[in-house]
Amino acid sequence: MKKYIFLLLLTFPGLWAQVQFEAKVSKSTLGLNERLRIDFTMNADGDNFTPPSFEGFRIVGGPSQQVSQSWVNGRSSFNKSYSYFLLPSQKGMLVIKQASVEINGQIYKTNPIKIIVSAAVEQPRDPNDEPQVSTSDAIHLVAEISKGNPYVNEPITVVYKLFFSYNIGITNWRELNKPKYNDFWSQNIDIKQLVAEEGKYNGEKYRFVVLRKTVLYPQKSGKLEIEPLSLDIDVQVPTNRRNIFGQVQIVEDNKRVSAGSKTITVKPLPEAGKPVDFSGAVGRFSFNVTPSKTNLKNGESLDLKIAVSGSGNLKLFGLPKPVVPNSFEMYDPVHNEKVQTPLSGMNGQIADLYTIIPQFKGKYPIKPMSFSYFDLNSAKYRTITSPEIMITVLDGPTAVGDNPVASNPGVYKTKILAGEQFKFIKLRTSLSSIYKKDFLGSPLFYGLMLGSFFIIPIIVLLRKKKEAIDDDIQGNRIKMNNRLAKKYLSDAKKHIDSKEPFYIALEKAMHNFLKAKLNIETSEMSKDKIREILLSRKANLETVQSFIGLTENCELARYAPASSVAILQDYQKAVTIISELEKQI
């Protein structure tokens, strides 16, 4: 009996095999400048692998995928792994969170891994691999400020320039710390394209690019600090080593630079000569008060526009409010801004539009209005006063007194003329019945009641149809792979400006397309197998060769240099090949 049990165990070794999915790291303690390798391995074929977010790390290589399967003494073994190379971005204890994968319809997750990151360590190098120039002397980040001692609400500009030597190349850069402008009103100016220019830094020639342009308006006096901008930069540095053609070889390096904090000394606006109605306007402005009309009939309205135009802190102060007679009904204003903010500061126009409705016949004045501002050119306050505006109402009820202009506003009494006593009373009306029919017994009641009986068969049919769809496991899997192919093609298009994510998404899209159309798994995707099945489905040989070639190119293109034109061509080629195969098979 024991002999038969032993033979049974040898015949079915896979019955006791367990699915394993785990994460392994090359080291658990490393320096800030050292790389970490992490492998996510599984002993069964899985789909929908989702890596962790890698908080505190930057991905510098991968993911690379490896699949192996072997048969030894009638026993099969399978191994699949995803590998990443990481560079820490901060010191301390960092945690790599869980990754997940779907195997045989179940979700498996790895355990979190703790990594201790210490200060940068010295790494031995081959003398031939030593860079010819030091990145500390070859890269500089500078914040250029237009003025160090402005007045309150006087515009200043901050331009961040990255200077780099002619001997090195910059492949990528990331912002570590963005500058903060506390106690400033700020406006960033978009830079559509980075253009390398020639300039000087400390008297030496450098190339530089402008990374940021910001316009600032200080909101209080005293010493205000601008926090620094910090960058993490990937550079290429020439070494002493040469290739077989005599060309200098380069080495990849990393450099972190900061523009440093800047202190601005802001002067307060002078108190001497400050107008009473000063609202904080600083710059150079013009002031206009314009009515839409000055003669109007009873019941008509006029629009009064109060506008300030010029250059200065247009968005940071309020406009004066008009004073009108009490017999005028004035509504809240509609505020309108047409302001641009170039590097020189805000310019344009702001305006308040008031709607005013007079109540009585006569002539009424709108008092002169004044607007004060601080002129930066002369460092003095200036006041602009608008002229008095006379409004003439041609008809309507007449206020008591022959000269309403000279009368004291607010003491008018209305004198109603004969025939006008019922003018504001509504003489016509329409009556409607207040009786309402009961809902119970109405046509709508019977319609809803009978309609519920017709809905029941429809619900039964829809439920049966849903059960049939749920039972079609193969069909559902094909639909899911189709959706994944479209999703990854869409992801590839989103990452068309980034090489590695683009080719990863493109390769996944093509694999999921094969899963949907050929009903094969990832472990079965060899070139010969794919060619044999596609040709048996009457696919064109040239299209099949193009599909296989593009799949191989995706793996190579992650690590080889590729231009944006080549990436766009590969995306268009993938769309064309998938469309042709869709028609042919």
Coordinates of C-alpha atoms in Angstrom, one line a residue:
M1 CA 0.0 0.0 0.0
K2 CA 2.8 2.4 0.9
K3 CA 4.4 1.6 -2.5
Y4 CA 1.4 2.7 -4.4
I5 CA 1.1 5.9 -2.3
F6 CA 4.7 6.7 -3.1
L7 CA 4.2 6.2 -6.8
L8 CA 1.1 8.4 -6.7
L9 CA 3.1 11.2 -5.2
L10 CA 5.8 10.9 -7.8
T11 CA 3.2 11.0 -10.6
F12 CA 1.4 14.2 -9.4
P13 CA 4.1 16.4 -7.9
G14 CA 2.3 19.5 -9.0
L15 CA -0.7 18.9 -6.7
W16 CA 1.3 20.3 -3.7
A17 CA 3.0 23.2 -5.6
Q18 CA 2.2 26.6 -4.1
V19 CA 2.2 29.9 -5.9
Q20 CA 5.0 32.2 -4.7
F21 CA 5.3 35.9 -5.4
E22 CA 8.0 37.8 -3.6
A23 CA 10.3 40.8 -3.8
K24 CA 14.1 40.6 -3.4
V25 CA 16.6 43.5 -3.1
S26 CA 20.3 43.5 -3.8
K27 CA 21.0 45.2 -0.4
S28 CA 19.1 46.6 2.5
T29 CA 21.6 49.3 3.4
L30 CA 23.1 51.7 0.9
G31 CA 24.5 55.2 0.4
L32 CA 22.6 58.1 -1.1
N33 CA 24.6 57.8 -4.3
E34 CA 24.3 54.0 -4.7
R35 CA 21.9 52.1 -6.8
L36 CA 19.5 49.4 -5.6
R37 CA 18.2 46.4 -7.6
I38 CA 14.8 44.9 -6.8
D39 CA 13.4 41.8 -8.4
F40 CA 9.7 40.8 -8.3
T41 CA 9.6 37.0 -9.0
M42 CA 6.8 34.5 -9.3
N43 CA 6.7 30.8 -10.0
A44 CA 3.5 30.9 -12.1
D45 CA 2.5 33.0 -15.1
G46 CA 0.7 36.1 -13.9
D47 CA -1.0 39.1 -15.6
N48 CA -1.7 42.7 -14.6
F49 CA 1.5 43.2 -12.7
T50 CA 1.4 46.4 -10.7
P51 CA 4.7 47.7 -9.2
P52 CA 4.7 49.9 -6.0
S53 CA 5.0 53.6 -6.2
F54 CA 8.7 53.6 -5.1
E55 CA 8.3 56.6 -2.8
G56 CA 11.7 58.1 -1.9
F57 CA 13.4 56.5 -4.9
R58 CA 13.9 57.4 -8.6
I59 CA 13.7 54.7 -11.3
V60 CA 17.0 54.7 -13.3
G61 CA 16.6 51.4 -15.0
G62 CA 13.9 48.9 -15.9
P63 CA 11.5 47.4 -15.7
S64 CA 13.1 44.4 -17.5
Q65 CA 11.2 41.2 -17.7
Q66 CA 12.6 37.6 -17.8
V67 CA 10.7 34.4 -18.2
S68 CA 12.2 30.9 -17.9
Q69 CA 10.6 27.4 -18.0
S70 CA 12.4 24.0 -17.8
W71 CA 11.6 20.3 -17.5
V72 CA 13.9 18.1 -15.3
N73 CA 13.0 14.4 -14.7
G74 CA 9.4 15.0 -15.8
R75 CA 9.0 17.9 -13.4
S76 CA 8.4 21.4 -14.8
S77 CA 9.6 24.7 -13.2
F78 CA 8.5 28.2 -14.2
N79 CA 10.0 31.5 -13.2
K80 CA 9.0 35.0 -14.2
S81 CA 10.6 38.2 -12.9
Y82 CA 10.4 42.0 -13.2
S83 CA 13.6 43.9 -12.3
Y84 CA 14.1 47.6 -11.5
F85 CA 17.1 49.7 -10.7
L86 CA 16.5 52.5 -8.1
L87 CA 18.4 55.5 -6.9
P88 CA 17.4 57.0 -3.4
S89 CA 16.4 60.6 -3.3
Q90 CA 16.6 61.1 0.5
K91 CA 18.3 59.7 3.6
G92 CA 16.6 57.7 6.3
M93 CA 14.5 54.6 6.5
L94 CA 12.5 54.1 3.3
V95 CA 9.8 51.6 2.7
I96 CA 9.1 49.9 -0.7
K97 CA 5.4 49.1 -0.6
Q98 CA 3.6 46.0 -1.9
A99 CA 3.5 45.0 -5.6
S100 CA 0.6 42.9 -6.9
V101 CA -0.1 40.4 -9.7
E102 CA -3.0 38.3 -10.8
I103 CA -2.4 34.6 -11.0
N104 CA -5.1 32.1 -11.9
G105 CA -7.8 34.7 -11.1
Q106 CA -6.4 35.5 -7.6
I107 CA -4.4 38.6 -6.5
Y108 CA -1.0 38.0 -4.8
K109 CA 1.0 40.7 -3.1
T110 CA 4.6 41.0 -1.9
N111 CA 5.7 42.0 1.6
P112 CA 6.9 45.6 2.2
I113 CA 10.7 46.0 2.4
K114 CA 12.6 48.5 4.6
I115 CA 15.7 50.1 3.1
I116 CA 18.1 52.2 5.2
V117 CA 19.7 55.0 3.2
S118 CA 22.9 56.7 4.6
A119 CA 25.0 59.6 3.4
A120 CA 26.7 59.3 0.1
V121 CA 29.7 56.9 0.1
E122 CA 32.9 57.0 -1.9
Q123 CA 32.9 54.5 -4.8
P124 CA 36.1 53.2 -6.3
R125 CA 36.5 53.9 -10.0
D126 CA 38.8 52.9 -12.8
P127 CA 41.2 55.8 -13.4
N128 CA 40.2 55.7 -17.1
D129 CA 36.6 56.1 -16.1
E130 CA 37.3 59.3 -14.0
P131 CA 35.4 62.3 -15.6
Q132 CA 37.6 64.9 -17.3
V133 CA 35.6 67.7 -15.6
S134 CA 34.0 68.1 -12.2
T135 CA 30.2 68.5 -12.2
S136 CA 30.5 70.8 -9.2
D137 CA 32.4 73.3 -11.4
A138 CA 30.4 72.6 -14.6
I139 CA 26.8 73.2 -13.5
H140 CA 25.4 76.2 -11.7
L141 CA 21.8 77.3 -10.9
V142 CA 21.3 81.0 -10.6
A143 CA 18.3 83.1 -9.6
E144 CA 18.6 86.6 -11.2
I145 CA 16.4 89.2 -9.4
S146 CA 15.7 92.5 -11.3
K147 CA 15.6 94.7 -8.2
G148 CA 16.7 94.1 -4.6
N149 CA 15.0 97.0 -2.8
P150 CA 11.6 97.7 -4.4
Y151 CA 8.6 99.5 -2.9
V152 CA 5.6 97.7 -1.7
N153 CA 3.5 96.5 -4.7
E154 CA 6.4 97.4 -7.1
P155 CA 6.9 94.6 -9.6
I156 CA 10.2 92.6 -9.6
T157 CA 11.2 89.6 -11.7
V158 CA 13.0 86.4 -10.7
V159 CA 14.6 84.4 -13.6
Y160 CA 16.1 81.0 -12.9
K161 CA 19.0 80.1 -15.3
L162 CA 20.9 76.8 -15.4
F163 CA 24.5 77.4 -16.6
F164 CA 26.5 74.3 -17.8
S165 CA 29.9 73.8 -19.3
Y166 CA 30.5 73.1 -23.0
N167 CA 32.2 69.8 -22.0
I168 CA 29.1 68.1 -20.5
G169 CA 25.6 67.2 -21.7
I170 CA 22.3 67.3 -19.7
T171 CA 19.8 64.5 -20.4
N172 CA 17.1 65.2 -17.8
W173 CA 16.3 67.3 -14.8
R174 CA 13.7 67.2 -12.0
E175 CA 12.5 69.8 -9.4
L176 CA 13.3 68.7 -5.9
N177 CA 12.1 71.9 -4.1
K178 CA 9.9 74.5 -5.8
P179 CA 10.5 78.1 -4.7
K180 CA 7.8 79.6 -2.4
Y181 CA 7.0 83.3 -2.4
N182 CA 5.6 84.1 1.0
D183 CA 4.3 87.7 1.3
F184 CA 4.4 88.1 -2.5
W185 CA 1.8 88.1 -5.2
S186 CA 3.3 85.9 -7.9
Q187 CA 2.6 85.0 -11.5
N188 CA 4.6 82.4 -13.4
I189 CA 5.3 83.0 -17.1
D190 CA 5.1 79.9 -19.2
I191 CA 8.2 78.9 -21.1
K192 CA 7.1 76.8 -24.1
Q193 CA 10.5 75.6 -25.2
L194 CA 13.9 75.5 -23.6
V195 CA 16.5 77.1 -25.8
A196 CA 20.3 76.9 -25.0
E197 CA 22.1 80.2 -25.2
E198 CA 25.6 81.4 -24.6
G199 CA 26.5 83.5 -21.6
K200 CA 29.1 84.1 -18.9
Y201 CA 29.2 82.9 -15.3
N202 CA 31.9 84.4 -13.1
G203 CA 33.7 85.7 -16.2
E204 CA 33.8 82.3 -18.0
K205 CA 31.8 81.2 -21.0
Y206 CA 29.0 78.8 -20.4
R207 CA 25.8 77.6 -22.1
F208 CA 22.6 78.3 -20.2
V209 CA 18.8 77.7 -20.4
V210 CA 16.1 79.7 -18.7
L211 CA 14.0 77.3 -16.6
R212 CA 11.5 79.7 -14.8
K213 CA 10.3 83.3 -15.1
T214 CA 8.2 84.7 -12.3
V215 CA 6.8 88.2 -11.6
L216 CA 6.5 89.2 -8.0
Y217 CA 4.7 92.0 -6.2
P218 CA 5.8 92.4 -2.5
Q219 CA 2.8 92.8 -0.2
K220 CA 4.5 94.2 2.9
S221 CA 7.7 96.1 3.8
G222 CA 10.8 94.7 5.4
K223 CA 13.1 91.8 4.6
L224 CA 11.3 89.1 2.6
E225 CA 12.9 85.8 1.8
I226 CA 12.4 83.8 -1.5
E227 CA 12.9 80.1 -0.9
P228 CA 15.3 78.3 -3.2
L229 CA 14.7 76.2 -6.3
S230 CA 16.6 72.9 -6.2
L231 CA 17.1 70.5 -9.1
D232 CA 18.2 66.9 -9.6
I233 CA 20.1 66.7 -12.9
D234 CA 21.3 63.8 -15.0
V235 CA 24.5 64.6 -16.9
Q236 CA 26.8 63.0 -19.3
V237 CA 30.5 63.7 -18.6
P238 CA 33.5 62.7 -20.8
T239 CA 36.1 60.3 -19.4
N240 CA 39.8 59.5 -20.2
R241 CA 38.7 56.2 -21.8
R242 CA 38.4 56.0 -25.6
N243 CA 36.7 53.4 -27.9
I244 CA 38.3 51.5 -30.7
F245 CA 37.6 54.4 -33.0
G246 CA 39.4 56.9 -30.8
Q247 CA 36.3 58.6 -29.6
V248 CA 36.0 59.8 -26.0
Q249 CA 33.6 57.7 -24.0
I250 CA 31.1 59.3 -21.6
V251 CA 29.8 58.3 -18.2
E252 CA 26.4 59.0 -16.7
D253 CA 26.5 61.1 -13.6
N254 CA 24.0 62.9 -11.3
K255 CA 24.2 66.4 -9.8
R256 CA 22.0 68.2 -7.4
V257 CA 22.1 72.0 -7.5
S258 CA 20.2 74.8 -5.7
A259 CA 19.8 78.5 -6.5
G260 CA 20.0 79.4 -2.8
S261 CA 17.5 81.6 -0.9
K262 CA 17.3 85.3 -1.7
T263 CA 16.4 88.2 0.6
I264 CA 14.6 91.2 -0.8
T265 CA 14.5 94.5 1.2
V266 CA 11.1 96.1 0.5
K267 CA 10.6 99.8 1.2
P268 CA 7.3 101.0 2.6
L269 CA 5.3 103.6 0.7
P270 CA 5.9 107.1 2.1
E271 CA 3.4 108.5 4.5
A272 CA 4.1 112.1 3.5
G273 CA 1.6 113.4 1.0
K274 CA -0.5 110.1 1.0
P275 CA -4.1 111.0 -0.1
V276 CA -7.0 110.0 2.1
D277 CA -8.6 107.9 -0.7
F278 CA -5.4 106.0 -1.6
S279 CA -6.3 102.3 -2.0
G280 CA -2.8 100.8 -2.7
A281 CA -2.4 101.5 -6.5
V282 CA 1.3 101.5 -7.5
G283 CA 2.4 102.2 -11.1
R284 CA 1.3 104.6 -13.8
F285 CA -2.4 104.9 -14.6
S286 CA -5.2 106.8 -16.3
F287 CA -8.7 107.1 -14.8
N288 CA -12.0 107.6 -16.6
V289 CA -15.6 107.7 -15.6
T290 CA -18.0 107.3 -18.6
P291 CA -21.8 107.2 -18.7
S292 CA -23.5 105.3 -21.5
K293 CA -26.0 108.2 -21.9
T294 CA -26.8 111.5 -20.2
N295 CA -30.4 112.0 -21.5
L296 CA -32.9 109.3 -20.8
K297 CA -36.6 108.7 -20.5
N298 CA -38.5 107.5 -17.5
G299 CA -37.9 103.8 -16.9
E300 CA -34.7 103.8 -18.9
S301 CA -31.4 102.9 -17.3
L302 CA -27.8 104.1 -17.9
D303 CA -24.5 102.3 -17.4
L304 CA -21.7 104.1 -15.6
K305 CA -18.2 102.7 -16.3
I306 CA -15.4 103.4 -13.9
A307 CA -12.1 102.3 -15.5
V308 CA -8.4 102.4 -14.6
S309 CA -5.8 101.5 -17.3
G310 CA -2.1 101.5 -17.5
S311 CA 0.8 99.5 -15.9
G312 CA 1.0 98.5 -12.3
N313 CA -0.6 96.3 -9.7
L314 CA -4.0 96.3 -11.4
K315 CA -5.3 93.2 -9.7
L316 CA -4.4 94.3 -6.2
F317 CA -6.5 97.4 -5.5
G318 CA -10.2 98.4 -5.6
L319 CA -11.9 101.1 -7.7
P320 CA -13.7 104.1 -6.2
K321 CA -17.5 104.0 -5.8
P322 CA -19.7 106.7 -7.4
V323 CA -22.0 108.9 -5.2
V324 CA -25.4 109.4 -6.8
P325 CA -28.6 111.2 -5.6
N326 CA -30.9 109.1 -3.4
S327 CA -33.5 109.3 -6.1
F328 CA -31.3 107.0 -8.2
E329 CA -31.4 103.3 -7.8
M330 CA -27.9 101.9 -8.3
Y331 CA -27.1 98.1 -8.5
D332 CA -23.9 96.3 -7.6
P333 CA -21.2 96.6 -10.2
V334 CA -20.0 94.0 -12.7
H335 CA -16.2 93.8 -12.5
N336 CA -14.2 93.3 -15.6
E337 CA -10.5 92.7 -16.0
K338 CA -8.4 92.8 -19.2
V339 CA -4.9 92.4 -17.7
Q340 CA -1.8 90.8 -19.0
T341 CA 1.3 89.9 -17.0
P342 CA 4.5 89.9 -19.0
L343 CA 8.0 90.0 -17.5
S344 CA 7.7 93.7 -17.0
G345 CA 4.6 93.4 -14.8
M346 CA 0.9 93.8 -15.1
N347 CA -0.7 96.1 -17.7
G348 CA -4.1 96.5 -19.2
Q349 CA -7.4 97.7 -17.7
I350 CA -9.8 97.0 -14.9
A351 CA -13.4 98.4 -14.8
D352 CA -16.6 98.4 -12.7
L353 CA -19.9 98.8 -14.6
Y354 CA -22.8 100.2 -12.6
T355 CA -26.4 100.1 -13.7
I356 CA -28.3 103.2 -12.6
I357 CA -32.1 103.8 -12.8
P358 CA -33.6 107.3 -12.1
Q359 CA -37.0 107.7 -10.4
F360 CA -38.0 111.2 -11.1
K361 CA -38.0 113.8 -13.9
G362 CA -35.3 116.5 -13.8
K363 CA -31.6 117.1 -13.8
Y364 CA -29.3 115.3 -11.4
P365 CA -25.5 115.5 -10.9
I366 CA -23.1 112.6 -10.4
K367 CA -20.4 114.1 -8.2
P368 CA -16.7 114.2 -9.4
M369 CA -14.7 111.1 -8.5
S370 CA -11.0 110.9 -7.6
F371 CA -8.4 108.1 -8.0
S372 CA -5.0 108.2 -6.3
Y373 CA -1.9 106.2 -7.0
F374 CA 1.8 106.1 -6.2
D375 CA 4.0 107.0 -9.3
L376 CA 7.2 104.9 -9.3
N377 CA 9.0 107.2 -11.7
S378 CA 8.7 110.3 -9.6
A379 CA 8.2 108.5 -6.2
K380 CA 5.2 110.7 -5.5
Y381 CA 1.5 110.3 -5.1
R382 CA -0.7 111.5 -7.9
T383 CA -4.5 112.1 -7.9
I384 CA -6.8 112.1 -11.0
T385 CA -10.3 113.7 -10.7
S386 CA -13.1 113.0 -13.1
P387 CA -15.5 115.9 -14.1
E388 CA -19.0 116.2 -12.8
I389 CA -21.6 114.3 -14.9
M390 CA -25.1 115.8 -15.3
I391 CA -27.9 113.3 -16.0
T392 CA -31.2 114.6 -17.5
V393 CA -34.4 112.6 -17.1
L394 CA -36.9 113.9 -19.7
D395 CA -40.2 112.6 -18.3
G396 CA -41.8 110.7 -15.4
P397 CA -43.0 111.8 -11.9
T398 CA -41.7 115.2 -10.9
A399 CA -40.0 115.8 -7.5
V400 CA -41.2 118.7 -5.4
G401 CA -39.2 121.8 -6.1
D402 CA -38.4 123.6 -9.4
N403 CA -34.7 122.8 -9.1
P404 CA -34.0 119.3 -8.0
V405 CA -30.3 119.9 -8.5
A406 CA -30.2 122.4 -5.7
S407 CA -32.5 120.5 -3.4
N408 CA -31.2 118.4 -0.6
P409 CA -31.1 114.8 -1.7
G410 CA -33.3 112.5 0.4
V411 CA -36.1 115.1 1.1
Y412 CA -37.9 114.8 -2.2
K413 CA -41.7 114.3 -2.1
T414 CA -43.5 112.9 -5.1
K415 CA -46.1 115.0 -6.9
I416 CA -48.5 112.7 -8.7
L417 CA -50.1 114.3 -11.8
A418 CA -53.8 113.7 -12.8
G419 CA -54.4 110.5 -14.6
E420 CA -51.2 108.9 -13.2
Q421 CA -52.6 107.8 -9.8
F422 CA -53.3 104.2 -11.1
K423 CA -50.3 104.0 -13.4
F424 CA -48.4 101.5 -11.3
I425 CA -51.4 99.3 -10.5
K426 CA -51.8 96.1 -12.5
L427 CA -55.2 96.3 -14.4
R428 CA -55.2 93.0 -16.1
T429 CA -54.9 89.5 -14.6
S430 CA -55.5 85.9 -15.4
L431 CA -57.4 83.5 -13.1
S432 CA -56.6 79.8 -12.8
S433 CA -58.5 77.0 -11.1
I434 CA -57.2 75.8 -7.8
Y435 CA -58.9 72.4 -8.1
K436 CA -56.6 69.5 -8.8
K437 CA -57.5 66.0 -9.8
D438 CA -56.5 63.1 -7.5
F439 CA -53.6 60.9 -8.7
L440 CA -55.4 57.8 -7.6
G441 CA -57.6 56.6 -10.5
S442 CA -56.0 59.0 -13.0
P443 CA -54.7 57.7 -16.4
L444 CA -51.1 58.2 -15.1
F445 CA -51.9 56.0 -12.1
Y446 CA -53.2 53.1 -14.3
G447 CA -50.4 53.5 -16.8
L448 CA -47.7 53.2 -14.2
M449 CA -49.5 50.2 -12.6
L450 CA -49.8 48.3 -15.9
G451 CA -46.3 49.3 -17.0
S452 CA -44.8 47.5 -14.0
F453 CA -46.1 44.1 -15.2
F454 CA -44.5 44.7 -18.6
I455 CA -41.2 45.5 -17.0
I456 CA -40.9 42.2 -15.1
P457 CA -40.4 40.0 -18.3
I458 CA -37.8 42.5 -19.6
I459 CA -35.9 42.2 -16.3
V460 CA -36.0 38.4 -16.5
L461 CA -34.6 38.5 -20.1
L462 CA -31.8 40.9 -19.2
R463 CA -30.8 38.8 -16.2
K464 CA -30.6 35.6 -18.3
K465 CA -28.6 37.5 -20.8
K466 CA -26.2 38.7 -18.1
E467 CA -25.9 35.2 -16.7
A468 CA -25.0 33.9 -20.2
I469 CA -22.3 36.6 -20.6
D470 CA -20.9 35.8 -17.1
D471 CA -20.7 32.0 -18.0
D472 CA -18.8 32.8 -21.1
I473 CA -15.4 32.7 -19.4
Q474 CA -13.4 32.5 -22.6
G475 CA -15.3 35.4 -24.2
N476 CA -14.9 37.5 -21.2
R477 CA -11.2 36.9 -21.1
I478 CA -10.9 37.9 -24.8
K479 CA -12.9 41.1 -24.1
M480 CA -10.7 41.9 -21.2
N481 CA -7.5 41.5 -23.2
N482 CA -9.0 43.6 -26.0
R483 CA -9.6 46.4 -23.4
L484 CA -6.1 46.0 -22.1
A485 CA -4.7 46.3 -25.6
K486 CA -6.6 49.5 -26.2
K487 CA -5.7 50.8 -22.7
Y488 CA -1.9 50.2 -23.2
L489 CA -2.1 51.7 -26.7
S490 CA -3.7 54.8 -25.1
D491 CA -1.0 54.7 -22.3
A492 CA 1.7 54.5 -25.0
K493 CA 0.3 57.6 -26.7
K494 CA 0.2 59.5 -23.4
H495 CA 3.9 58.7 -22.8
I496 CA 5.0 59.4 -26.4
D497 CA 7.5 62.0 -25.0
S498 CA 9.1 59.5 -22.6
K499 CA 11.0 56.6 -24.1
E500 CA 10.9 53.8 -21.5
P501 CA 7.2 54.1 -20.4
F502 CA 6.2 54.4 -24.0
Y503 CA 7.9 51.1 -25.1
I504 CA 6.7 49.3 -22.0
A505 CA 3.1 50.2 -22.7
L506 CA 3.4 49.5 -26.4
E507 CA 4.8 46.0 -25.7
K508 CA 2.0 45.2 -23.2
A509 CA -0.6 46.3 -25.7
M510 CA 0.8 44.0 -28.4
H511 CA 1.0 41.0 -25.9
N512 CA -2.6 41.6 -24.8
F513 CA -3.7 41.8 -28.5
L514 CA -2.2 38.3 -29.1
K515 CA -3.9 37.0 -25.9
A516 CA -7.3 38.2 -27.1
K517 CA -7.0 37.1 -30.7
L518 CA -5.0 33.8 -30.5
N519 CA -6.0 32.7 -27.0
I520 CA -2.5 32.1 -25.8
E521 CA -0.7 33.0 -22.6
T522 CA 2.5 35.1 -22.1
S523 CA 4.6 32.0 -21.5
E524 CA 3.7 30.6 -25.0
M525 CA 4.7 33.7 -26.9
S526 CA 7.7 32.6 -28.8
K527 CA 8.4 33.9 -32.3
D528 CA 7.9 30.6 -34.0
K529 CA 4.6 29.9 -32.1
I530 CA 3.3 33.4 -32.9
R531 CA 4.3 33.1 -36.6
E532 CA 2.7 29.6 -36.9
I533 CA -0.6 30.6 -35.3
L534 CA -1.0 33.8 -37.2
L535 CA -0.2 32.2 -40.6
S536 CA -2.7 29.4 -39.8
R537 CA -5.3 32.2 -39.3
K538 CA -4.6 33.4 -42.9
A539 CA -2.6 36.5 -41.8
N540 CA -0.3 38.1 -44.3
L541 CA 3.3 37.0 -44.0
E542 CA 4.7 40.5 -44.3
T543 CA 2.3 41.7 -41.6
V544 CA 3.3 38.9 -39.3
Q545 CA 7.0 39.7 -39.8
S546 CA 6.4 43.4 -39.0
F547 CA 4.5 42.4 -35.8
I548 CA 7.4 40.2 -34.6
G549 CA 10.0 42.8 -35.5
L550 CA 8.2 45.5 -33.7
T551 CA 7.8 43.3 -30.6
E552 CA 11.6 42.7 -30.5
N553 CA 12.3 46.4 -31.1
C554 CA 10.3 47.4 -28.0
E555 CA 12.8 45.6 -25.7
L556 CA 15.8 47.0 -27.5
A557 CA 14.5 50.5 -27.8
R558 CA 14.2 51.0 -24.0
Y559 CA 18.0 51.1 -23.6
A560 CA 19.1 52.4 -27.0
P561 CA 18.8 56.1 -27.8
A562 CA 15.7 57.0 -29.7
S563 CA 14.4 60.2 -31.2
S564 CA 10.9 61.6 -30.9
V565 CA 10.4 60.9 -34.6
A566 CA 11.4 57.2 -34.2
I567 CA 9.0 56.9 -31.2
L568 CA 6.1 58.4 -33.2
Q569 CA 6.9 56.1 -36.1
D570 CA 6.8 53.0 -33.9
Y571 CA 3.4 54.1 -32.4
Q572 CA 1.9 54.6 -35.9
K573 CA 3.4 51.3 -37.0
A574 CA 1.8 49.5 -34.1
V575 CA -1.6 51.0 -34.8
T576 CA -1.3 50.0 -38.5
I577 CA -0.1 46.4 -37.8
I578 CA -2.9 45.8 -35.2
S579 CA -5.5 47.1 -37.5
E580 CA -4.3 44.9 -40.4
L581 CA -4.2 41.8 -38.2
E582 CA -7.7 42.6 -36.9
K583 CA -9.0 42.5 -40.5
Q584 CA -6.9 39.4 -41.6
I585 CA -7.7 37.1 -38.7

